[in-house]
Short mmCIF file of C-alpha atoms in Angstrom, two decimals:
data_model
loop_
_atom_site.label_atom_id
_atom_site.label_comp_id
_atom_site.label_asym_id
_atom_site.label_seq_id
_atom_site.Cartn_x
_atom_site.Cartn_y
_atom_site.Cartn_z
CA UNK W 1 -20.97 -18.05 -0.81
CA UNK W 2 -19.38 -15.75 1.30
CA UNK W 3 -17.41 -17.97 3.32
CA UNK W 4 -16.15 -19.72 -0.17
CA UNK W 5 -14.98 -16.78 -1.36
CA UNK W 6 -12.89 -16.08 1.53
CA UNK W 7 -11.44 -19.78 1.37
CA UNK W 8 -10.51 -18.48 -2.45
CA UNK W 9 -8.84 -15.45 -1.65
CA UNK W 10 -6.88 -17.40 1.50
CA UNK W 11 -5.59 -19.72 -0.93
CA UNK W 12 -4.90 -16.93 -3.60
CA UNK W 13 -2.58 -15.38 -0.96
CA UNK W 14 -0.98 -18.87 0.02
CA UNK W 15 -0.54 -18.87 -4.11
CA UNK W 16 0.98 -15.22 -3.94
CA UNK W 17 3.61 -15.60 -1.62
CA UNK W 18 4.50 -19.00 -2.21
CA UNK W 19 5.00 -18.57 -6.11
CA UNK W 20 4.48 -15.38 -7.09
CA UNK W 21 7.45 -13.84 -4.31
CA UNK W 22 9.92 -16.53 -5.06
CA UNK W 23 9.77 -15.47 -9.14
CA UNK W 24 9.83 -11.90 -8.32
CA UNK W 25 13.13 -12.37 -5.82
CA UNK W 26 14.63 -14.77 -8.90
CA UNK W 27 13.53 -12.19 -11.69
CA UNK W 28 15.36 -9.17 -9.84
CA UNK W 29 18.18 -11.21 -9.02
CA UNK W 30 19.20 -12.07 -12.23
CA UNK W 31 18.75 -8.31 -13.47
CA UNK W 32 20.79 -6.99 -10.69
CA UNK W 33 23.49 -9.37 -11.26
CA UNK W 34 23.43 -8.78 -14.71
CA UNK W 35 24.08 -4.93 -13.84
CA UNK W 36 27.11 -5.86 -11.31
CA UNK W 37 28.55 -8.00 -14.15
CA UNK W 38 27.90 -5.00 -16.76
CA UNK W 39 26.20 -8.06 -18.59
CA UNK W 40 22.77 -6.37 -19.43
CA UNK W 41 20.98 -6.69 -22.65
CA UNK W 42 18.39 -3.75 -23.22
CA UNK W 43 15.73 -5.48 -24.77
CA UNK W 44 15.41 -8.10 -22.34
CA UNK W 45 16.22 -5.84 -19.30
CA UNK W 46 13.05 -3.87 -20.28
CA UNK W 47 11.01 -7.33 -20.55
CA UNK W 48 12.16 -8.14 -16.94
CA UNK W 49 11.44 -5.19 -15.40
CA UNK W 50 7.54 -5.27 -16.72
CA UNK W 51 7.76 -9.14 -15.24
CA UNK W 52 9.24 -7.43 -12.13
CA UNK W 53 6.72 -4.77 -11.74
CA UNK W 54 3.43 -7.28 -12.75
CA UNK W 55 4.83 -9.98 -10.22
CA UNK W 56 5.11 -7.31 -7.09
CA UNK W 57 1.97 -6.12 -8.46
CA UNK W 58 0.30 -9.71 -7.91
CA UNK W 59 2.03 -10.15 -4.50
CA UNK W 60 0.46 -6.77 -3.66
CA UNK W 61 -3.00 -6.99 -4.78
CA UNK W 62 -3.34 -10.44 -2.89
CA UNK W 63 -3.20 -9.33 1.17
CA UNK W 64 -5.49 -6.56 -0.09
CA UNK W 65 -7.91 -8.49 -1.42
CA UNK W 66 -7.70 -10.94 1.23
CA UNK W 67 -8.64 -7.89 3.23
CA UNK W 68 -11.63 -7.14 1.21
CA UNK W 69 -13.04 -10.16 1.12
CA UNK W 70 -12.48 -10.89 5.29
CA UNK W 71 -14.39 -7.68 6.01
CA UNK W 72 -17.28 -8.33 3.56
CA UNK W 73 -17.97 -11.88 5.01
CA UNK W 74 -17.96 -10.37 8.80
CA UNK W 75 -21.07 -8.85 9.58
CA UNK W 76 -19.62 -6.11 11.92
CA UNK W 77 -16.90 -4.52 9.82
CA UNK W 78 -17.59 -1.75 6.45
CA UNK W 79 -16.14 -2.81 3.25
CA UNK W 80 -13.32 -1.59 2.15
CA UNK W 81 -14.41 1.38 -0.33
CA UNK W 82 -12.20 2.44 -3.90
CA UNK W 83 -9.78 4.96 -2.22
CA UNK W 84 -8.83 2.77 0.84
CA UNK W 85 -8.08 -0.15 -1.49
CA UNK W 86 -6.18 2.15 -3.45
CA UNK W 87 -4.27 3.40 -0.41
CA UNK W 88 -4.33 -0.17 0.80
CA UNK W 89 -2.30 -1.15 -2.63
CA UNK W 90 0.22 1.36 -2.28
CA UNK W 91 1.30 0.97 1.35
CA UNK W 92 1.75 -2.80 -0.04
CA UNK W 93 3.83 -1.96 -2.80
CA UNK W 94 5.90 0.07 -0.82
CA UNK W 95 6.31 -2.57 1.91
CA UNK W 96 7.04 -5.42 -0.22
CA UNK W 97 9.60 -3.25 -2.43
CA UNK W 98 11.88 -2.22 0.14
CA UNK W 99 12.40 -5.76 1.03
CA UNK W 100 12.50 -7.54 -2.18
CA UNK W 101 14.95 -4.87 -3.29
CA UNK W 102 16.93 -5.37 -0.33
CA UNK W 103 17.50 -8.95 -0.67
CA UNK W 104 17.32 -8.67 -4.27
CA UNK W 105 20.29 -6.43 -4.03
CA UNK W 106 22.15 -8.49 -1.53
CA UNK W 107 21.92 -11.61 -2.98
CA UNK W 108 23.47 -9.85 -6.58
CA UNK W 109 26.12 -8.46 -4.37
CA UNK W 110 27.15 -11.34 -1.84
CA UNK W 111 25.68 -14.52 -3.89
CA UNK W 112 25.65 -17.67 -1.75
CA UNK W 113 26.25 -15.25 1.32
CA UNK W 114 22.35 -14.29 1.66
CA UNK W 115 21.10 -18.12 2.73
CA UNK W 116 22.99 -16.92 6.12
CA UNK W 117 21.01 -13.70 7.42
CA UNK W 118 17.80 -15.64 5.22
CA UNK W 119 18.49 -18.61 7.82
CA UNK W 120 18.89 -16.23 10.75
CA UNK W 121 15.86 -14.47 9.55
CA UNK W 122 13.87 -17.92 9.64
CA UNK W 123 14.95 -19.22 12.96
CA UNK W 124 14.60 -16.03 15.14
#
């Protein structure tokens, strides 16, 4: 049961960086080339920063739980207890923010510019 859950939460991570980080970098994208253009609506800006936040959210919670779930199925490690998950979460968020905000910014600023240091990123 153990081992099944682990296959679960693998795939959950696959499923968290494959679709979950792709939506986030399109859904802060369009906001921050909505605020270049002085093109923002209000309303929706509001609705796609909640997406925003619950889609880096997801991406964070799944390496974490990953984590959990690896060291409960090996017999020689200590689960992970509330306040290291917690901490665990954070250092996530703040990892994964930087750099979706980064490219999240270039890409609103320099367009079809960012497939170059994406490309350079991807070959070194």
């Amino acid at each position: 049961m153990l081992q099944e859950d682990s296959d679960a939460t693998f795939l959950r991570l696959f499923e968290a960086y494959l679709e979950t980080g792709p939506q986030l970098m399109l859904q802060a994208y369009i906001l921050l080339h909505a605020v270049y253009n002085d093109d923002v609506d209000e309303n929706l800006a509001k609705v796609q920063l909640v997406s925003i936040f619950s889609s880096l959210l997801s991406l964070a919670w799944a390496p974490v739980s990953y984590y959990r779930t690896v060291r409960l199925s090996s017999a020689g490690k200590a689960t992970m207890n509330c306040s290291s998950t917690i901490v665990s979460v954070l250092w996530q968020l703040c990892f994964l923010s930087s750099r979706c905000l980064a490219l999240s910014l270039f890409a609103a600023k320099f367009n079809e510019w960012v497939f170059v240091p994406l490309s350079v990123h991807i070959v070194v």
